[in-house]
Amino acid sequence: MKTPEIKKVLTDKAWQANHLNEYIQITGWVRSIRHSKAGISFIEINDGSSILSIQAVAPKALVNYCEIEKITTGVSITVSGILVESMGKGQDVEIQAKEVKILGIIEEPENYPIAKKRHTFEYLRGLPHLRIRTNTFGAIARIRSSVANRIHNFFFENGFHWVSTPIITSSDCEGAGELFKVSTLDYAQKNSTATSANYTDDFFAKETFLTVSGQMNAEAYCLAMSKVYTFGPTFRAENSNTSRHLAEFWMVEPEIAFADLEDNATLAETLLKAIVGHVLENCSEDLNFFTQQIDNALTERLSRVLEKKFEKISYTDAVEILKKSKRDFQFPIKWGLDLQSEHERFLTEDYANGPVIVSDYPKDIKAFYMRLNDDGETVAAMDVLVPGIGEIIGGSQREERLHVIDSRIQNQKLRKELSWYRDLRKYGTVPHAGFGLGFERLVSYITGMENIRDCIPFPRTPGNARI
């Protein structure tokens, strides 16, 4: 017998109409069970396809009812029975069980870490292999999966090509030096060879790292295929224990040729609106859960993303707006200093009441590859800021002029080899632009979850690489 997903049984009205009063079979894990004095057990079963669980009504007449009475939260079962209209609240149908098979019990149920009670997110972070069994993390996983699918479809619908950029690289894209080194040499040997910068005995015969960004590699393909994107894991060896940082996270990075900063900003806004519209239309059950349990303004805030055109201001104007606010910020506001999270949130939540695109940052606080503006002091960079999160996208028009990028590389004394990157400017250079969208920050924004460690299945942070 074919086993339908519980989501289909509960939400597909056409399917319900075709199978009402018919014999069906479902599988899943017990979320809760209660027994009546009349000798009837009510079992809530979930299979991960939806936040919703289906109720199976098991009468005492079943041959293994004594085993059913011992079922606890987390037990996996198969239920076969008749799909009928439900007399209870919150669901249209339920199953009158004719057979309940127990597939996997919970050993030592009194010690089951995900017992049916409310757990703190901090507690659940210590159980990354089990927390997915809770409503919250099941909903995060479904939204994350759905959003990833929409991102890929968005780019394909708009003529982009997906490029698989390398995870192991010899380049430090950002020039910040926060890199995980990749080596097959043992620690003592690595120390001695690194001192003399001699990597001849190492696997790649040169110094290599885990990538901080796929941008530069994507640029190479962009300058032959016009529109490309990469979507993969990136790594930062930043010793930061905050709710906003991960050592391993995923990035969406499109690159477009024959494009300037305005084209880049338009692409960023269009992408974000496509994602938010998709979630509002296709993930309503999980989104309603987050609105009820995490942030009651969530759905309204996401809806405003579709309704409003993103406000655009220059970095210089942003600094003036922040100064005139008379707000007592923790970090100083001064032209030439980078904006902090508190500044970004003020601009989105108090000034614009929605997403803001800030552009034209001072060149000294941005990467060497960003196009130098005519004023010689700023670069064609942009950050997309959203309420509750701050920066969610960072991008720029890339510097396509060889003599300018050579000057910036020399001034910043970058230690890496960039001859291949210079070739992109030597041989048929064109104006081009791109950005990076932090996937976990996006998931955080969509779900209202405050800690980014809850927005990735197995978080990697300083001192923590569990599982």
Coordinates of C-alpha atoms in Angstrom, one line a residue:
M1 CA 0.0 0.0 0.0
K2 CA 1.3 3.4 -0.9
T3 CA 1.9 5.6 2.1
P4 CA 1.0 9.3 1.6
E5 CA 2.8 12.2 3.3
I6 CA 0.8 13.5 6.3
K7 CA 0.9 17.0 4.8
K8 CA -1.0 15.7 1.8
V9 CA -3.6 13.9 4.0
L10 CA -4.2 17.0 6.0
T11 CA -4.0 19.8 3.5
D12 CA -4.8 18.5 0.0
K13 CA -8.6 18.9 -0.1
A14 CA -8.9 17.1 -3.4
W15 CA -6.9 14.1 -2.1
Q16 CA -9.1 14.1 1.1
A17 CA -12.3 14.0 -1.0
N18 CA -11.0 11.1 -3.1
H19 CA -9.9 9.0 -0.1
L20 CA -12.4 9.8 2.6
N21 CA -13.8 6.7 4.3
E22 CA -11.1 4.6 2.5
Y23 CA -8.4 2.5 4.0
I24 CA -5.0 4.3 4.2
Q25 CA -1.6 3.8 5.8
I26 CA 0.7 6.5 7.3
T27 CA 4.1 6.3 9.0
G28 CA 5.8 8.7 11.4
W29 CA 6.9 9.5 14.9
V30 CA 4.6 9.9 17.9
R31 CA 4.5 13.5 19.0
S32 CA 2.0 12.8 21.9
I33 CA -0.4 10.1 23.1
R34 CA -3.2 10.2 25.6
H35 CA -5.4 7.4 26.8
S36 CA -9.1 7.8 27.8
K37 CA -10.9 5.9 30.5
A38 CA -13.1 4.4 27.9
G39 CA -10.1 2.4 26.5
I40 CA -9.3 4.6 23.5
S41 CA -5.8 6.0 22.7
F42 CA -5.4 9.2 20.7
I43 CA -2.0 9.3 18.9
E44 CA -0.6 12.4 17.3
I45 CA 1.8 11.4 14.5
N46 CA 4.2 13.5 12.5
D47 CA 6.4 12.5 9.6
G48 CA 8.3 15.8 9.0
S49 CA 6.4 16.8 5.9
S50 CA 4.5 19.5 7.8
I51 CA 4.3 21.1 11.2
L52 CA 0.9 19.5 11.4
S53 CA 0.3 16.1 12.9
I54 CA -2.5 13.7 12.2
Q55 CA -4.5 12.0 14.9
A56 CA -5.0 8.3 14.9
V57 CA -7.7 6.9 17.2
A58 CA -6.8 3.4 18.4
P59 CA -9.5 1.4 20.2
K60 CA -8.9 -1.1 23.0
A61 CA -10.1 -3.8 20.6
L62 CA -6.8 -3.8 18.8
V63 CA -4.8 -7.0 19.4
N64 CA -1.7 -5.2 20.6
Y65 CA -3.4 -2.5 22.6
C66 CA -1.3 -3.3 25.7
E67 CA 1.8 -2.3 23.6
I68 CA 0.0 0.8 22.4
E69 CA -0.5 1.9 26.0
K70 CA 3.2 1.9 26.5
I71 CA 4.0 4.1 23.5
T72 CA 5.9 7.3 24.4
T73 CA 6.9 10.5 22.5
G74 CA 9.4 9.7 19.8
V75 CA 8.4 6.1 19.0
S76 CA 8.1 5.4 15.3
I77 CA 4.9 3.6 14.1
T78 CA 2.9 2.6 11.1
V79 CA -0.9 3.1 11.3
S80 CA -3.4 1.5 9.0
G81 CA -7.0 2.4 9.1
I82 CA -10.0 4.4 7.8
L83 CA -9.7 8.1 6.9
V84 CA -12.7 9.8 8.5
E85 CA -14.0 13.3 9.2
S86 CA -12.7 14.4 12.6
M87 CA -15.0 15.6 15.3
G88 CA -12.1 17.3 17.1
K89 CA -10.8 20.9 16.6
G90 CA -7.9 21.8 14.4
Q91 CA -8.1 19.2 11.8
D92 CA -10.6 18.0 9.2
V93 CA -9.7 14.3 9.1
E94 CA -8.3 11.6 11.4
I95 CA -7.6 7.9 11.1
Q96 CA -9.7 5.2 12.8
A97 CA -6.9 2.8 13.4
K98 CA -7.3 -0.9 12.5
E99 CA -3.7 -1.7 13.0
V100 CA -0.8 0.0 14.8
K101 CA 2.7 -1.4 14.2
I102 CA 5.6 -0.2 16.4
L103 CA 8.7 0.2 14.4
G104 CA 11.2 1.7 16.8
I105 CA 10.8 2.2 20.5
I106 CA 12.5 4.8 22.7
E107 CA 15.1 3.1 24.9
E108 CA 15.0 4.5 28.5
P109 CA 12.1 6.9 27.7
E110 CA 12.6 8.6 31.1
N111 CA 16.0 9.8 29.7
Y112 CA 14.8 10.8 26.2
P113 CA 16.4 14.3 25.7
I114 CA 13.5 15.6 23.5
A115 CA 10.6 14.6 25.7
K116 CA 7.3 16.3 25.2
K117 CA 7.9 19.6 27.0
R118 CA 9.2 23.0 26.1
H119 CA 13.0 23.2 25.8
T120 CA 15.2 26.3 25.5
F121 CA 17.0 26.9 22.2
E122 CA 20.3 27.0 24.2
Y123 CA 19.6 23.5 25.5
L124 CA 18.7 22.2 22.0
R125 CA 21.9 23.6 20.5
G126 CA 23.6 20.9 22.5
L127 CA 21.6 18.3 20.7
P128 CA 21.9 19.2 17.0
H129 CA 21.2 15.6 15.9
L130 CA 17.9 15.5 17.9
R131 CA 16.6 19.1 17.8
I132 CA 15.2 18.6 14.3
R133 CA 12.4 16.5 16.0
T134 CA 10.9 19.6 17.6
N135 CA 8.3 21.8 15.9
T136 CA 10.7 24.8 15.7
F137 CA 13.6 23.1 14.0
G138 CA 11.4 21.0 11.7
A139 CA 9.8 24.3 10.5
I140 CA 13.3 25.9 10.1
A141 CA 14.5 23.0 8.0
R142 CA 11.4 23.0 5.7
I143 CA 11.7 26.8 5.1
R144 CA 15.4 26.5 4.6
S145 CA 14.9 23.8 2.0
S146 CA 12.1 25.6 0.2
V147 CA 14.0 28.9 0.1
A148 CA 17.1 27.2 -1.4
N149 CA 14.9 25.7 -4.1
R150 CA 13.4 29.0 -4.9
I151 CA 16.8 30.7 -5.1
H152 CA 18.0 28.1 -7.7
N153 CA 14.7 28.4 -9.6
F154 CA 14.9 32.3 -9.6
F155 CA 18.4 32.3 -11.1
F156 CA 17.5 29.7 -13.8
E157 CA 14.3 31.6 -14.7
N158 CA 16.5 34.7 -15.2
G159 CA 19.1 33.2 -17.4
F160 CA 21.8 32.5 -14.8
H161 CA 24.2 29.5 -14.8
W162 CA 25.2 27.8 -11.6
V163 CA 28.9 27.5 -11.0
S164 CA 30.4 25.2 -8.4
T165 CA 33.3 27.2 -7.0
P166 CA 36.0 25.5 -5.0
I167 CA 36.0 25.0 -1.3
I168 CA 39.8 24.8 -1.1
T169 CA 41.5 27.9 -2.4
S170 CA 44.8 29.8 -2.4
S171 CA 43.1 33.2 -2.3
D172 CA 41.8 35.3 0.5
C173 CA 39.0 37.1 -1.2
E174 CA 38.3 39.7 1.5
G175 CA 41.9 40.2 2.5
A176 CA 40.9 40.0 6.2
G177 CA 43.2 37.0 7.0
E178 CA 40.4 35.1 8.9
L179 CA 41.1 31.8 7.2
F180 CA 41.2 28.1 8.0
K181 CA 44.3 26.7 6.6
V182 CA 44.2 23.3 4.7
S183 CA 47.2 21.1 5.2
T184 CA 48.2 17.4 5.2
L185 CA 51.2 18.1 7.4
D186 CA 51.0 17.4 11.1
Y187 CA 50.9 20.4 13.4
A188 CA 54.6 20.3 14.4
Q189 CA 55.8 20.0 10.8
K190 CA 53.4 22.7 9.7
N191 CA 54.8 25.1 12.2
S192 CA 58.3 24.6 10.9
T193 CA 57.4 24.8 7.2
A194 CA 55.2 27.8 7.7
T195 CA 58.0 29.8 9.3
S196 CA 60.0 29.5 6.1
A197 CA 57.0 29.7 3.8
N198 CA 58.0 26.4 2.4
Y199 CA 55.0 24.2 1.4
T200 CA 56.8 21.8 -1.0
D201 CA 56.0 18.9 1.2
D202 CA 52.3 19.8 1.7
F203 CA 49.5 18.2 -0.5
F204 CA 49.0 21.2 -2.8
A205 CA 52.7 22.3 -2.6
K206 CA 51.5 25.8 -1.6
E207 CA 49.5 27.5 1.2
T208 CA 45.8 26.8 0.9
F209 CA 42.6 27.6 2.8
L210 CA 39.0 27.0 3.1
T211 CA 37.2 29.6 1.0
V212 CA 35.7 32.7 2.5
S213 CA 33.8 33.4 -0.7
G214 CA 33.2 32.0 -4.2
Q215 CA 33.1 35.5 -5.7
M216 CA 36.5 35.7 -7.5
N217 CA 36.0 32.3 -9.1
A218 CA 32.4 33.3 -10.1
E219 CA 33.8 36.4 -11.7
A220 CA 36.0 34.3 -14.0
Y221 CA 32.9 32.5 -15.3
C222 CA 30.8 35.7 -15.4
L223 CA 33.3 37.2 -17.8
A224 CA 32.5 34.5 -20.3
M225 CA 28.9 33.5 -19.5
S226 CA 27.5 37.0 -18.5
K227 CA 25.2 35.8 -15.7
V228 CA 26.3 33.2 -13.1
Y229 CA 25.9 32.4 -9.5
T230 CA 27.4 30.2 -6.8
F231 CA 25.6 28.8 -3.8
G232 CA 27.8 26.9 -1.3
P233 CA 29.5 26.8 2.0
T234 CA 32.1 29.4 3.1
F235 CA 34.3 29.6 6.1
R236 CA 35.6 32.3 8.4
A237 CA 38.1 31.7 11.2
E238 CA 36.7 34.6 13.2
N239 CA 36.8 34.1 16.9
S240 CA 33.5 35.6 17.5
N241 CA 30.9 34.1 19.9
T242 CA 27.9 36.1 18.9
S243 CA 24.3 35.3 17.8
R244 CA 25.3 36.7 14.3
H245 CA 28.4 34.7 13.4
L246 CA 29.2 31.2 12.3
A247 CA 32.6 29.7 11.3
E248 CA 30.8 27.7 8.5
F249 CA 27.9 29.2 6.6
W250 CA 26.3 29.2 3.2
M251 CA 26.5 32.1 0.6
V252 CA 24.5 32.9 -2.5
E253 CA 26.7 34.9 -4.8
P254 CA 25.5 36.1 -8.3
E255 CA 27.8 37.9 -10.7
I256 CA 26.5 39.8 -13.7
A257 CA 28.5 41.2 -16.6
F258 CA 27.9 44.5 -18.5
A259 CA 26.3 45.8 -15.2
D260 CA 26.8 48.6 -12.8
L261 CA 25.9 49.1 -9.1
E262 CA 22.3 50.1 -10.0
D263 CA 21.8 46.8 -11.9
N264 CA 23.3 45.1 -8.9
A265 CA 20.9 46.8 -6.5
T266 CA 17.9 45.9 -8.7
L267 CA 18.9 42.3 -8.8
A268 CA 19.3 42.1 -5.0
E269 CA 15.8 43.7 -4.5
T270 CA 14.2 41.5 -7.1
L271 CA 15.7 38.3 -5.6
L272 CA 14.7 39.2 -2.0
K273 CA 11.2 39.9 -3.1
A274 CA 10.9 36.7 -5.0
I275 CA 12.1 34.7 -2.0
V276 CA 9.8 36.5 0.5
G277 CA 6.8 36.1 -1.9
H278 CA 7.5 32.4 -2.3
V279 CA 7.6 31.9 1.5
L280 CA 4.4 33.8 2.1
E281 CA 2.6 31.8 -0.6
N282 CA 4.1 28.3 -0.1
C283 CA 5.2 28.1 3.6
S284 CA 2.2 29.5 5.3
E285 CA 1.9 26.8 8.0
D286 CA 5.5 27.1 9.2
L287 CA 5.4 30.9 8.8
N288 CA 2.2 31.1 11.0
F289 CA 4.0 29.0 13.6
F290 CA 6.9 31.4 13.7
T291 CA 4.5 34.4 13.8
Q292 CA 2.7 32.9 16.8
Q293 CA 5.6 31.5 18.7
I294 CA 8.7 33.6 17.8
D295 CA 7.7 37.1 16.5
N296 CA 4.1 38.2 16.2
A297 CA 5.1 41.0 13.7
L298 CA 6.9 38.6 11.4
T299 CA 4.3 38.1 8.7
E300 CA 3.5 41.8 8.6
R301 CA 7.2 42.7 8.3
L302 CA 7.7 40.2 5.4
S303 CA 4.6 41.5 3.6
R304 CA 6.1 45.0 3.7
V305 CA 9.1 43.7 1.7
L306 CA 6.8 43.1 -1.2
E307 CA 4.8 46.3 -0.8
K308 CA 7.6 48.8 -0.6
K309 CA 10.4 49.7 -2.9
F310 CA 13.7 49.5 -1.1
E311 CA 14.9 52.9 0.1
K312 CA 18.3 53.9 -1.4
I313 CA 20.7 56.2 0.4
S314 CA 24.4 56.8 0.2
Y315 CA 26.8 56.0 3.0
T316 CA 27.4 59.7 3.5
D317 CA 23.7 60.4 3.8
A318 CA 23.3 57.4 6.2
V319 CA 26.0 58.9 8.5
E320 CA 24.1 62.3 8.5
I321 CA 20.8 60.6 9.3
L322 CA 22.3 58.7 12.2
K323 CA 23.9 61.9 13.6
K324 CA 20.7 63.8 13.3
S325 CA 18.7 61.1 15.1
K326 CA 20.3 62.1 18.4
R327 CA 20.1 58.4 19.3
D328 CA 22.6 57.3 22.0
F329 CA 24.4 54.6 20.0
Q330 CA 27.0 52.3 21.6
F331 CA 29.4 52.7 18.6
P332 CA 30.6 56.1 17.3
I333 CA 29.1 57.6 14.1
K334 CA 31.8 59.1 12.0
W335 CA 32.4 59.3 8.2
G336 CA 35.1 56.7 7.5
L337 CA 33.9 54.2 10.1
D338 CA 31.9 51.1 9.1
L339 CA 28.2 51.0 10.1
Q340 CA 27.5 48.7 13.0
S341 CA 24.4 46.5 13.5
E342 CA 22.7 49.1 15.8
H343 CA 23.1 51.7 13.1
E344 CA 21.8 49.4 10.4
R345 CA 18.8 48.5 12.5
F346 CA 18.0 52.2 13.1
L347 CA 18.1 52.9 9.4
T348 CA 15.7 50.0 8.6
E349 CA 13.4 50.0 11.7
D350 CA 13.2 53.7 12.6
Y351 CA 14.1 55.7 9.5
A352 CA 12.7 53.7 6.6
N353 CA 10.5 51.1 8.3
G354 CA 11.7 48.6 5.7
P355 CA 14.7 47.4 3.7
V356 CA 17.4 50.0 2.9
I357 CA 20.2 49.9 0.3
V358 CA 23.2 51.9 1.4
S359 CA 25.8 52.6 -1.3
D360 CA 29.1 54.3 -2.0
Y361 CA 31.2 53.5 1.1
P362 CA 34.6 54.9 1.9
K363 CA 37.3 52.9 0.0
D364 CA 39.4 52.4 3.0
I365 CA 36.8 50.1 4.7
K366 CA 36.0 48.1 1.7
A367 CA 37.8 45.4 -0.3
F368 CA 40.3 46.1 -3.1
Y369 CA 38.1 44.7 -5.9
M370 CA 35.3 47.3 -5.5
R371 CA 35.2 49.9 -8.2
L372 CA 36.7 53.3 -7.2
N373 CA 34.2 56.1 -7.7
D374 CA 35.2 59.4 -9.5
D375 CA 35.6 61.2 -6.2
G376 CA 38.6 58.9 -5.4
E377 CA 37.4 58.5 -1.8
T378 CA 34.5 56.1 -2.1
V379 CA 33.8 52.8 -4.0
A380 CA 30.7 51.5 -5.8
A381 CA 29.7 49.2 -2.9
M382 CA 26.3 48.5 -1.5
D383 CA 24.8 46.8 1.5
V384 CA 21.1 45.7 1.7
L385 CA 19.8 46.2 5.2
V386 CA 16.6 44.7 6.6
P387 CA 14.7 45.2 9.9
G388 CA 15.7 42.9 12.7
I389 CA 18.9 41.7 11.1
G390 CA 20.8 44.6 9.6
E391 CA 23.1 43.7 6.7
I392 CA 21.8 40.7 4.7
I393 CA 23.5 41.4 1.4
G394 CA 26.8 42.9 0.6
G395 CA 28.0 43.6 -2.9
S396 CA 29.6 46.0 -5.3
Q397 CA 30.4 46.9 -8.9
R398 CA 33.8 45.2 -9.4
E399 CA 36.8 47.3 -10.5
E400 CA 37.3 46.4 -14.1
R401 CA 40.2 48.8 -14.9
L402 CA 43.6 47.0 -14.7
H403 CA 45.6 50.0 -13.7
V404 CA 43.2 50.9 -10.9
I405 CA 43.0 47.4 -9.4
D406 CA 46.8 47.1 -9.6
S407 CA 47.1 50.3 -7.6
R408 CA 44.7 49.1 -5.0
I409 CA 46.4 45.7 -4.7
Q410 CA 49.7 47.4 -4.2
N411 CA 48.4 49.9 -1.7
Q412 CA 46.8 47.2 0.5
K413 CA 49.9 45.1 0.3
L414 CA 47.9 41.9 -0.4
R415 CA 50.1 38.9 0.1
K416 CA 48.3 36.5 -2.2
E417 CA 48.9 35.7 -5.8
L418 CA 46.4 37.4 -8.0
S419 CA 47.9 37.1 -11.5
W420 CA 45.0 35.0 -12.7
Y421 CA 42.6 37.6 -11.3
R422 CA 44.5 40.4 -13.2
D423 CA 44.1 38.3 -16.4
L424 CA 40.3 38.9 -16.1
R425 CA 41.0 42.6 -16.5
K426 CA 43.8 42.2 -19.1
Y427 CA 41.8 40.1 -21.6
G428 CA 38.4 41.6 -22.6
T429 CA 37.4 43.3 -19.4
V430 CA 33.9 44.6 -18.9
P431 CA 32.0 46.4 -16.2
H432 CA 30.5 43.8 -13.9
A433 CA 28.9 43.5 -10.5
G434 CA 27.8 41.0 -7.9
F435 CA 26.9 40.4 -4.2
G436 CA 26.8 37.9 -1.5
L437 CA 23.6 36.9 0.4
G438 CA 24.2 35.2 3.7
F439 CA 21.8 32.2 3.6
E440 CA 21.6 31.7 7.3
R441 CA 20.9 35.4 7.9
L442 CA 18.2 35.1 5.3
V443 CA 16.7 32.2 7.1
S444 CA 16.9 34.1 10.4
Y445 CA 15.1 37.1 8.8
I446 CA 12.3 34.9 7.4
T447 CA 11.7 32.9 10.5
G448 CA 12.4 35.6 13.2
M449 CA 14.9 33.3 14.9
E450 CA 17.4 35.6 16.7
N451 CA 20.4 33.3 16.9
I452 CA 22.0 32.3 13.6
R453 CA 23.2 29.0 15.1
D454 CA 19.5 27.9 15.0
C455 CA 19.3 28.5 11.3
I456 CA 21.8 25.9 10.1
P457 CA 21.5 22.2 10.8
F458 CA 24.9 21.7 12.5
P459 CA 26.4 25.0 13.6
R460 CA 30.2 25.5 13.6
T461 CA 31.4 28.1 16.1
P462 CA 34.6 28.7 18.1
G463 CA 35.1 25.7 20.3
N464 CA 32.3 23.8 18.8
A465 CA 32.4 21.3 15.8
R466 CA 30.1 18.7 17.4
I467 CA 29.0 16.0 15.0

